Coordinates of C-alpha atoms and ligand atoms in Angstrom, one line a residue:
Chain H
M1 CA 0.0 0.0 0.0
A2 CA 1.1 3.5 -0.8
V3 CA 0.8 4.8 2.8
T4 CA 2.9 2.0 4.2
K5 CA 5.6 2.6 1.6
V6 CA 5.7 6.3 2.5
I7 CA 6.0 5.5 6.2
N8 CA 8.7 2.9 5.7
F9 CA 10.6 5.3 3.4
L10 CA 10.4 8.1 6.0
M11 CA 11.5 5.7 8.7
R12 CA 14.5 4.6 6.7
K13 CA 15.5 8.3 6.3
L14 CA 14.9 9.2 9.9
P15 CA 18.2 8.8 11.7
N16 CA 18.3 7.1 15.1
W17 CA 19.9 9.9 16.9
V18 CA 17.0 12.2 16.1
V19 CA 14.7 9.7 17.9
Y20 CA 17.0 9.6 20.8
I21 CA 17.0 13.3 21.1
I22 CA 13.2 13.6 20.8
L23 CA 12.7 10.9 23.5
V24 CA 15.2 12.4 25.9
L25 CA 13.7 15.9 25.7
P26 CA 10.7 15.3 28.1
A27 CA 13.1 13.8 30.7
V28 CA 15.3 16.9 30.5
Y29 CA 12.3 19.2 30.7
L30 CA 10.7 17.4 33.6
T31 CA 13.9 17.2 35.6
F32 CA 14.7 20.9 35.3
A33 CA 11.1 21.7 36.1
L34 CA 11.3 19.5 39.2
L35 CA 14.6 21.2 40.4
G36 CA 13.1 24.6 39.7
N37 CA 10.0 23.8 41.7
Q38 CA 7.8 24.3 38.6
L39 CA 5.8 21.1 38.8
G40 CA 2.9 22.4 40.8
P41 CA 1.8 21.8 44.4
D42 CA 3.1 18.2 44.7
P43 CA 6.3 18.1 42.6
I44 CA 7.7 14.8 43.9
R45 CA 4.6 12.8 43.0
T46 CA 4.1 14.7 39.7
Y47 CA 7.6 14.0 38.6
Q48 CA 7.5 10.4 39.7
H49 CA 4.1 9.7 38.0
K50 CA 5.1 11.5 34.8
V51 CA 8.4 9.7 34.3
G52 CA 6.9 6.4 35.4
E53 CA 4.1 6.8 32.8
F54 CA 6.6 7.7 30.1
G55 CA 8.6 4.6 30.9
L56 CA 5.5 2.4 30.7
K57 CA 4.4 4.0 27.5
L58 CA 7.8 3.4 25.9
I59 CA 7.7 -0.3 27.0
I60 CA 4.3 -0.7 25.4
I61 CA 5.3 1.2 22.2
G62 CA 8.3 -1.2 22.0
L63 CA 5.9 -4.1 22.1
F64 CA 3.9 -2.7 19.2
I65 CA 6.8 -2.9 16.7
T66 CA 6.5 -6.6 15.8
P67 CA 2.7 -6.7 15.3
L68 CA 2.9 -3.5 13.2
R69 CA 5.3 -5.2 10.9
D70 CA 3.5 -8.5 10.8
L71 CA 0.0 -7.2 10.3
F72 CA 0.6 -3.9 8.5
N73 CA 4.0 -4.1 7.0
I74 CA 5.1 -1.0 8.8
N75 CA 8.7 -1.3 9.8
F76 CA 10.0 0.5 12.9
F77 CA 12.6 -2.2 13.8
K78 CA 15.5 0.2 13.5
F79 CA 14.2 2.1 16.6
R80 CA 13.7 -0.9 18.8
R81 CA 17.0 -0.5 20.7
C82 CA 16.5 3.2 21.1
I83 CA 13.0 2.8 22.5
G84 CA 14.1 0.2 24.9
L85 CA 17.0 2.2 26.2
M86 CA 14.9 5.3 26.5
A87 CA 12.3 3.4 28.4
F88 CA 15.0 2.3 30.8
L89 CA 16.2 6.0 31.2
Y90 CA 12.7 7.0 32.4
V91 CA 12.4 4.0 34.7
C92 CA 15.8 5.0 36.1
L93 CA 14.6 8.6 36.8
H94 CA 11.5 7.1 38.3
F95 CA 13.4 4.9 40.6
L96 CA 15.9 7.7 41.4
S97 CA 13.1 10.1 42.4
Y98 CA 11.8 7.4 44.7
L99 CA 15.3 6.6 46.2
V100 CA 16.4 10.2 46.6
L101 CA 13.3 12.3 47.2
D102 CA 10.9 9.8 48.8
Q103 CA 13.5 7.8 50.8
S104 CA 16.4 10.2 51.1
L105 CA 18.8 7.4 50.2
N106 CA 17.7 5.4 53.2
F107 CA 18.5 1.9 51.8
N108 CA 17.2 0.2 54.9
E109 CA 13.7 1.7 54.3
V110 CA 13.9 0.9 50.6
W111 CA 14.7 -2.7 51.3
K112 CA 11.8 -2.8 53.8
D113 CA 9.5 -1.4 51.1
I114 CA 10.6 -3.9 48.5
V115 CA 9.8 -6.8 50.8
K116 CA 6.7 -5.4 52.3
R117 CA 4.8 -3.7 49.5
P118 CA 3.9 -5.9 46.5
Y119 CA 3.7 -2.9 44.1
I120 CA 7.3 -2.0 44.9
T121 CA 8.3 -5.6 44.6
F122 CA 6.8 -5.8 41.1
G123 CA 8.4 -2.5 40.1
M124 CA 11.7 -3.6 41.3
I125 CA 11.6 -6.9 39.4
S126 CA 10.7 -5.1 36.2
A127 CA 13.4 -2.5 36.7
G128 CA 16.0 -5.1 37.6
I129 CA 15.3 -7.1 34.5
M130 CA 15.5 -3.9 32.4
L131 CA 18.9 -3.2 33.8
F132 CA 20.1 -6.5 32.4
L133 CA 18.4 -6.0 29.1
S134 CA 19.9 -2.5 28.7
L135 CA 23.4 -3.7 29.5
T136 CA 23.0 -6.3 26.7
S137 CA 21.5 -3.8 24.2
N138 CA 24.6 -3.5 22.1
N139 CA 26.1 -5.3 19.1
L140 CA 28.9 -6.8 21.1
S141 CA 26.4 -8.6 23.4
V142 CA 24.5 -9.9 20.4
K143 CA 27.7 -11.3 19.1
I144 CA 28.8 -12.9 22.4
L145 CA 25.4 -14.4 23.2
G146 CA 24.6 -15.4 19.7
P147 CA 21.3 -14.2 18.1
I148 CA 19.2 -17.0 19.4
Y149 CA 20.2 -16.7 23.1
W150 CA 20.1 -12.9 22.8
K151 CA 16.6 -13.0 21.5
R152 CA 15.5 -15.4 24.3
L153 CA 17.0 -13.1 26.9
H154 CA 15.3 -10.1 25.5
Q155 CA 12.0 -11.8 25.4
L156 CA 12.1 -11.1 29.2
V157 CA 10.6 -7.8 28.2
Y158 CA 7.3 -9.6 28.3
L159 CA 7.8 -10.2 31.9
V160 CA 9.0 -6.6 32.4
S161 CA 5.8 -5.2 30.8
L162 CA 3.6 -7.5 33.0
G163 CA 5.4 -6.5 36.1
A164 CA 5.2 -2.8 35.3
V165 CA 1.4 -2.9 34.6
T166 CA 0.8 -5.0 37.7
H167 CA 2.8 -2.3 39.7
F168 CA 0.5 0.3 38.3
L169 CA -2.7 -1.7 39.0
L170 CA -1.6 -2.3 42.6
L171 CA -0.8 1.2 43.5
T172 CA -4.0 3.1 42.8
K173 CA -6.1 4.0 45.8
A174 CA -9.5 3.5 44.4
W175 CA -10.7 2.0 41.1
Q176 CA -9.0 3.9 38.3
I177 CA -9.4 3.5 34.6
E178 CA -5.8 4.2 33.4
P179 CA -4.0 1.1 34.6
M180 CA -6.9 -1.0 33.3
I181 CA -6.4 0.5 29.8
Y182 CA -2.7 -0.4 29.9
F183 CA -3.6 -3.8 31.1
I184 CA -6.0 -4.5 28.3
I185 CA -3.6 -3.2 25.6
L186 CA -0.9 -5.4 27.1
I187 CA -3.1 -8.5 27.1
G188 CA -3.7 -7.8 23.4
L189 CA 0.0 -7.4 22.6
L190 CA 1.1 -10.5 24.6
G191 CA -1.9 -12.5 23.4
Y192 CA -0.8 -11.8 19.8
R193 CA 2.6 -13.3 20.5
A194 CA 1.1 -16.3 22.3
L195 CA -1.1 -16.9 19.3
K196 CA 1.8 -16.6 16.9
A197 CA 3.9 -19.0 18.9
Y198 CA 1.1 -21.5 19.0
Q199 CA 0.5 -21.2 15.2
K200 CA 4.2 -21.8 14.6
R201 CA 4.2 -24.9 16.8
I202 CA 1.3 -26.4 14.8
L203 CA 3.0 -25.5 11.5
N204 CA 6.2 -27.2 12.7
K205 CA 4.3 -30.3 13.8
K206 CA 2.6 -30.6 10.4
R207 CA 6.0 -30.2 8.7
N208 CA 7.5 -32.9 10.9
I209 CA 4.6 -35.3 10.0
S210 CA 4.8 -34.8 6.3
Chain I
M1 CA 16.7 27.7 41.5
T2 CA 14.1 27.9 44.2
L3 CA 13.9 24.6 46.0
F4 CA 11.6 25.8 48.7
R5 CA 9.7 28.9 49.4
G6 CA 10.6 31.4 52.1
N7 CA 8.2 32.9 54.7
I8 CA 5.2 34.0 52.8
K9 CA 1.9 35.1 54.3
Y10 CA -1.2 34.3 52.3
S11 CA -2.1 37.9 52.1
D12 CA 1.2 38.5 50.3
I13 CA 0.4 35.9 47.7
T14 CA -2.5 37.7 46.2
A15 CA -1.3 40.8 44.6
K16 CA -2.4 43.9 46.5
A17 CA -4.4 45.5 43.7
D18 CA -6.2 42.2 43.1
F19 CA -6.9 41.9 46.8
L20 CA -8.4 45.3 47.1
N21 CA -10.4 44.8 43.9
R22 CA -12.0 41.7 45.3
R23 CA -12.8 43.4 48.6
Q24 CA -14.8 46.0 46.6
I25 CA -16.6 43.4 44.6
I26 CA -17.5 41.6 47.8
A27 CA -18.6 44.7 49.6
G28 CA -21.0 45.3 46.8
A29 CA -22.4 41.8 46.9
A30 CA -22.4 41.3 50.6
G31 CA -26.1 41.7 50.9
L32 CA -26.9 38.7 48.7
G33 CA -26.4 35.9 51.3
A34 CA -23.9 33.2 52.0
A35 CA -22.5 33.2 48.5
S36 CA -23.3 35.2 45.4
F37 CA -22.9 34.1 41.8
V38 CA -20.8 36.4 39.7
G39 CA -20.6 35.3 36.1
G40 CA -21.5 31.7 37.0
A41 CA -18.6 31.3 39.5
V42 CA -19.1 31.4 43.2
Q43 CA -17.7 34.6 44.6
A44 CA -15.9 34.2 47.9
Q45 CA -17.0 36.5 50.7
N46 CA -14.7 38.1 53.2
L47 CA -15.4 37.0 56.8
E48 CA -15.1 38.7 60.1
Y49 CA -13.2 36.6 62.7
S50 CA -10.9 36.8 65.6
T51 CA -7.5 35.3 65.7
T52 CA -6.5 32.5 68.2
D53 CA -3.5 30.8 69.7
Y54 CA -4.2 27.8 67.5
A55 CA -1.5 28.5 65.1
V56 CA 1.2 26.0 63.9
N57 CA 4.6 27.6 63.5
A58 CA 5.1 26.9 59.9
D59 CA 4.7 28.4 56.4
I60 CA 1.1 28.7 55.4
T61 CA 0.4 26.8 52.2
P62 CA -0.2 29.1 49.3
K63 CA -3.9 29.6 48.9
K64 CA -3.7 28.7 45.2
D65 CA -2.4 25.2 46.2
A66 CA -4.9 24.7 49.0
T67 CA -7.8 25.5 46.7
S68 CA -6.6 23.5 43.7
F69 CA -5.1 20.4 45.1
N70 CA -8.0 18.6 46.7
N71 CA -9.6 15.2 47.3
F72 CA -13.3 15.5 47.0
Y73 CA -14.5 12.5 45.0
E74 CA -18.0 13.8 44.6
F75 CA -16.3 16.0 41.9
G76 CA -13.9 13.5 40.5
T77 CA -10.8 11.6 41.6
G78 CA -8.2 13.9 40.1
K79 CA -6.5 16.4 42.4
N80 CA -7.7 19.3 40.1
D81 CA -11.2 17.9 39.5
P82 CA -12.8 19.5 42.6
K83 CA -11.7 23.0 41.6
D84 CA -12.8 22.4 38.0
N85 CA -16.2 20.9 38.8
A86 CA -17.3 22.1 42.2
S87 CA -18.7 25.4 41.2
R88 CA -21.9 23.7 40.0
M89 CA -22.8 22.8 43.6
K90 CA -25.5 25.1 44.9
I91 CA -24.7 26.0 48.5
D92 CA -27.5 28.6 49.0
P93 CA -29.9 27.7 50.4
W94 CA -28.3 25.1 52.7
A95 CA -29.7 23.1 55.6
V96 CA -28.2 20.7 58.1
E97 CA -30.3 18.0 59.6
I98 CA -29.4 17.3 63.3
S99 CA -30.8 14.1 64.5
G100 CA -30.4 11.1 66.7
L101 CA -29.8 11.3 70.4
V102 CA -30.3 15.1 70.8
D103 CA -32.8 17.2 72.7
N104 CA -33.4 19.6 69.7
P105 CA -33.5 17.6 66.5
G106 CA -34.4 19.4 63.4
N107 CA -33.5 20.6 59.9
Y108 CA -31.6 23.8 60.5
S109 CA -30.9 26.4 57.9
L110 CA -27.3 27.5 57.7
E111 CA -28.3 31.0 59.0
D112 CA -30.0 29.5 62.1
L113 CA -27.1 27.1 62.7
L114 CA -24.5 29.9 62.6
S115 CA -26.5 32.6 64.3
G116 CA -24.7 34.0 67.3
I117 CA -21.6 32.0 66.7
A118 CA -18.4 34.0 66.7
L119 CA -15.9 32.9 64.0
E120 CA -12.2 32.5 64.8
E121 CA -9.2 31.7 62.7
R122 CA -7.1 28.6 63.5
I123 CA -4.0 27.7 61.6
Y124 CA -3.8 23.9 61.6
R125 CA -1.6 21.5 59.8
F126 CA -3.7 19.2 57.6
R127 CA -2.2 15.7 57.0
C128 CA -3.6 13.6 54.2
V129 CA -3.4 9.8 54.4
E130 CA -1.6 10.0 51.0
A131 CA 1.4 11.3 52.9
W132 CA 1.2 15.0 52.0
S133 CA 0.4 18.0 54.2
M134 CA -0.7 21.6 54.1
V135 CA -0.9 24.4 56.7
V136 CA -4.3 26.0 56.4
P137 CA -5.8 29.1 58.1
W138 CA -9.3 27.8 58.7
I139 CA -12.1 30.1 59.9
G140 CA -14.8 28.5 62.0
F141 CA -15.7 27.5 65.5
S142 CA -15.5 24.5 67.8
L143 CA -17.7 21.6 66.8
S144 CA -18.8 21.3 70.5
D145 CA -20.5 24.7 70.1
I146 CA -23.3 23.4 67.9
L147 CA -23.4 20.0 69.6
K148 CA -24.0 21.6 72.9
R149 CA -26.8 23.7 71.4
A150 CA -28.4 20.6 69.9
G151 CA -28.4 19.1 73.4
V152 CA -26.5 15.9 73.3
Q153 CA -28.3 13.2 75.4
S154 CA -26.3 11.1 77.9
S155 CA -26.7 7.9 75.9
A156 CA -24.9 9.4 72.8
K157 CA -21.4 8.0 72.3
Y158 CA -20.7 8.9 68.7
V159 CA -21.3 11.6 66.1
A160 CA -22.0 10.7 62.5
F161 CA -21.6 13.1 59.6
Q162 CA -22.9 13.0 56.0
T163 CA -21.9 14.9 52.9
L164 CA -24.3 16.3 50.3
N165 CA -25.4 13.7 47.8
R166 CA -26.7 15.5 44.7
P167 CA -25.6 13.8 41.5
S168 CA -27.0 16.5 39.3
E169 CA -24.5 19.0 40.7
M170 CA -21.7 16.5 41.6
I171 CA -20.2 14.9 38.5
G172 CA -18.0 12.5 40.4
I173 CA -21.1 10.8 41.8
K174 CA -22.5 10.3 38.3
R175 CA -19.1 9.0 37.0
N176 CA -18.7 6.6 39.8
P177 CA -22.1 5.2 40.7
K178 CA -20.7 2.1 42.5
F179 CA -19.0 4.2 45.2
P180 CA -21.1 4.0 48.4
W181 CA -22.5 7.5 48.3
P182 CA -23.2 9.6 50.3
Y183 CA -19.8 10.1 51.9
V184 CA -20.1 9.5 55.7
E185 CA -17.7 10.0 58.5
G186 CA -17.8 9.8 62.3
L187 CA -16.1 10.6 65.6
R188 CA -16.3 9.3 69.1
L189 CA -18.2 11.9 71.2
D190 CA -15.2 12.8 73.3
E191 CA -13.2 13.4 70.1
A192 CA -15.9 15.6 68.8
M193 CA -16.1 17.6 72.0
N194 CA -12.3 18.1 72.0
P195 CA -11.7 21.8 71.5
L196 CA -9.5 21.1 68.5
S197 CA -12.4 19.7 66.5
M198 CA -13.8 22.5 64.5
I199 CA -16.4 23.3 61.9
A200 CA -14.9 25.5 59.3
T201 CA -16.9 27.9 57.2
G202 CA -14.0 29.7 55.7
M203 CA -10.3 29.7 55.0
Y204 CA -7.7 32.4 54.1
G205 CA -10.0 35.1 55.4
E206 CA -12.9 34.2 53.1
S207 CA -15.8 31.9 52.9
L208 CA -14.9 28.3 51.9
P209 CA -14.5 27.6 48.2
N210 CA -16.9 24.8 47.1
Q211 CA -13.9 22.5 46.4
N212 CA -12.8 22.8 50.0
G213 CA -16.2 21.8 51.4
A214 CA -18.5 24.8 51.3
P215 CA -20.5 25.9 53.1
L216 CA -19.4 24.0 56.2
R217 CA -17.0 21.2 56.9
L218 CA -15.4 19.4 59.7
V219 CA -11.6 19.8 60.5
V220 CA -10.0 17.3 62.9
P221 CA -6.3 18.1 62.7
W222 CA -4.9 15.1 64.5
K223 CA -6.6 12.7 62.1
Y224 CA -6.0 11.9 58.4
G225 CA -7.7 14.4 56.1
F226 CA -10.5 12.1 54.9
K227 CA -12.0 12.3 58.4
S228 CA -12.5 16.0 57.9
I229 CA -15.8 15.5 56.0
K230 CA -16.9 18.3 53.6
S231 CA -20.2 20.0 52.7
I232 CA -22.1 18.5 55.7
V233 CA -25.8 18.1 55.4
K234 CA -26.5 15.8 58.3
I235 CA -25.1 15.3 61.9
T236 CA -26.4 12.4 63.9
L237 CA -25.7 11.5 67.5
T238 CA -25.6 7.7 68.0
E239 CA -25.0 5.1 70.6
T240 CA -23.1 2.7 68.3
Q241 CA -20.0 3.4 66.2
P242 CA -21.1 4.8 62.8
Q243 CA -19.9 3.6 59.5
T244 CA -17.3 5.6 57.7
T245 CA -16.8 5.6 53.9
W246 CA -13.2 4.6 53.5
N247 CA -13.6 2.0 56.1
I248 CA -16.4 0.5 54.1
L249 CA -14.3 0.6 51.0
A250 CA -11.1 -0.8 52.4
P251 CA -11.3 -1.9 56.1
K252 CA -7.8 -3.1 56.2
E253 CA -6.4 0.2 55.0
Y254 CA -8.6 2.8 56.8
G255 CA -9.9 2.3 60.3
F256 CA -12.5 4.2 62.2
Y257 CA -9.9 6.2 64.2
S258 CA -7.4 7.1 61.5
N259 CA -5.3 9.1 63.8
V260 CA -2.1 10.4 62.2
N261 CA 0.5 7.8 63.2
P262 CA 4.0 7.8 61.7
S263 CA 4.8 4.4 63.0
F264 CA 1.8 2.7 61.6
D265 CA 2.1 2.4 57.8
H266 CA -0.6 2.3 55.2
P267 CA -0.3 -1.1 53.5
R268 CA 1.0 0.6 50.4
W269 CA 3.1 3.4 51.7
S270 CA 5.0 4.6 54.7
Q271 CA 3.4 7.3 56.9
A272 CA 6.7 8.2 58.5
R273 CA 7.2 11.3 56.4
E274 CA 5.1 13.7 54.3
R275 CA 5.4 15.8 51.2
I276 CA 4.7 19.5 51.9
I277 CA 2.3 20.8 49.4
G278 CA 3.6 23.9 47.7
G279 CA 6.8 23.5 49.7
G280 CA 9.2 22.1 47.1
I281 CA 11.0 18.7 47.0
F282 CA 11.9 18.1 50.6
K283 CA 9.8 16.0 52.8
R284 CA 9.2 16.4 56.6
D285 CA 8.9 13.9 59.4
T286 CA 5.4 13.3 60.5
P287 CA 4.8 13.6 64.2
M288 CA 2.4 11.4 66.2
F289 CA -1.1 12.9 66.1
N290 CA 0.1 15.3 63.5
G291 CA 1.8 17.3 66.3
Y292 CA -1.4 17.6 68.4
G293 CA -0.5 14.9 71.0
E294 CA -0.6 17.2 73.9
E295 CA -4.2 18.0 73.3
V296 CA -5.5 14.6 72.3
A297 CA -3.2 11.8 73.4
N298 CA -5.2 11.3 76.6
L299 CA -8.3 10.4 74.5
Y300 CA -6.6 7.2 73.6
A301 CA -5.0 6.2 76.9
G302 CA -4.8 2.5 77.2
M303 CA -5.7 1.8 73.6
D304 CA -3.5 0.0 71.2
L305 CA -3.4 2.4 68.3
N306 CA -1.9 -0.2 66.0
K307 CA -5.1 -2.3 66.4
N308 CA -7.4 0.7 66.5
Y309 CA -6.0 2.4 63.4
Ligands
HEM401 C1 9.6 -1.0 34.8 C2 9.6 -0.3 35.8 C3 8.5 0.7 36.3 C4 7.5 1.3 35.6 C5 7.2 1.2 34.1 C6 6.8 2.1 36.5 C7 5.7 2.8 36.2 C8 4.9 3.5 37.1 C9 3.7 4.2 36.8 C10 3.0 4.2 35.5 C11 3.2 4.7 38.0 C12 1.9 5.5 38.2 C13 1.9 6.8 37.7 C14 0.6 7.5 37.8 O1 -0.2 7.1 38.7 O2 0.3 8.4 37.0 C15 4.2 4.5 39.0 C16 4.1 4.9 40.3 C17 5.1 4.7 41.3 N1 6.2 3.9 41.2 FE1 6.8 2.9 39.5 N2 7.4 2.0 37.8 C18 8.4 1.1 37.7 C19 9.3 0.7 38.7 C20 9.3 1.3 40.0 C21 10.3 1.0 41.0 C22 11.5 0.1 40.8 C23 9.9 1.8 42.1 C24 10.6 1.9 43.4 C25 11.3 1.0 44.0 C26 8.7 2.5 41.7 C27 8.1 3.3 42.6 C28 6.9 4.0 42.3 C29 6.2 4.8 43.3 C30 6.7 5.2 44.7 C31 5.1 5.3 42.6 C32 4.0 6.3 43.1 C33 3.1 5.6 44.1 C34 2.0 6.6 44.6 O3 1.6 7.4 43.8 O4 1.7 6.4 45.7 N3 8.4 2.2 40.5 N4 5.2 3.7 38.5

């Protein structure tokens, strides 16, 4: 289709570094606004929520790339690493705001929180896995691990996304619509992959029989 | 970079010209009753009041923040929703039903209820269960003033309160029909009779904005903010402990007492420290009973406050 062709052409022309800059700008803006006390009456929470939501959005956007190619022939593969790393940047700022502003670097309290509060536990698991994935988001790691193991490792992002949405679902005080929306979208994205894997298994079986 | 604000008085926050201007408008409209509508929005009215020794030694929260960062789920769950949506609530005429174990039950108009009562200003710290706090110059009177007038009978042990439940003017009720409206709260009678417990009809020198619980609300400064029920339409004296909304919704998270207690955490967050609304990015340690222990600790002598949370 003409539209897909145009999009894919533009994406090929768009350099990666431009996308890095675009995605880093909100982080820079929010951080300066926080330090300049420009984030309204409750700056710590506002910052924490904004960067947390950015992180979650980028994780979800990253999960859209494969189905977009499979179903609509739109190819954003080139930006996968960039989106993943930028998601990690926002999660880092999110965690740092918690560590420094909420807990004043009191690691004892942080540890107690991780053990005691399920939403923090889920957030920590997701953030911890993301650290691993980010450290291996480079060509050298792909070479060392080999493409198959590297891919297996990076499929952990499914777990990351589930953990992050669970984190969000658990922390709201009363029934709120936003985390539900993320949850439904995520079920769609992961369901798509499950379906694809299932189809592939059946195809493989048929091939083995004949 | 301004990381925190210096000593500002709320009268400094509104520009002088603005301030005078509003005074004139109000003077012109003063004859129109508890609140007058100017261009659809409720116009605040300047109040006459005396000052008191009830004054925490801390920076007063900027008025703009205290009137735009609110929890009032009848107008939506977002912090700005009450300010955006509360102007549709009609607060004139207003009546409060006083019922239950009292000598003088009845449906009192606001004017009757307040007649002969002298208003005073009390600067209290207000601590929300969500681990933030404000310092608010309330204007009102002791809750005991109207309870005494109503004639509390000796069998009464608790006071129950109820918020207005008018979906046509309260969009949050329409949006969230499963919530157990109306909002209800309660105090033990000795808590209610404590001089700190007040009914506020104003703040920052003016009548209460709708989003802050106009035309009258409870303020109980040693308890989490949700106990300080807004826009009261009913007060009932009872013998048994009344139900309270957040306790109905999540009994493990919100107890009947809900005294500010830094050593007893909410299941999802610590209560040891609090964010200071409008105060920048540094938190403050939360004291037991929100700093009002001297006045109220004796109410709970012999009680395990970790069980009676
Ligand atoms: C993949 C990792 C994570 C993601 C995507 C994420 C995302 C989010 C989101 C979307 C919110 C809610 C924002 C809102 O309500 O608008 C949030 C809140 C929060 N997160 Fe995370 N988060 C992650 C990890 C963590 C970690 C590791 C911690 C701390 C150890 C943490 C601490 C918090 C806190 C304290 C809140 C605010 C809770 C409140 O409002 O009471 N998060 N996060």
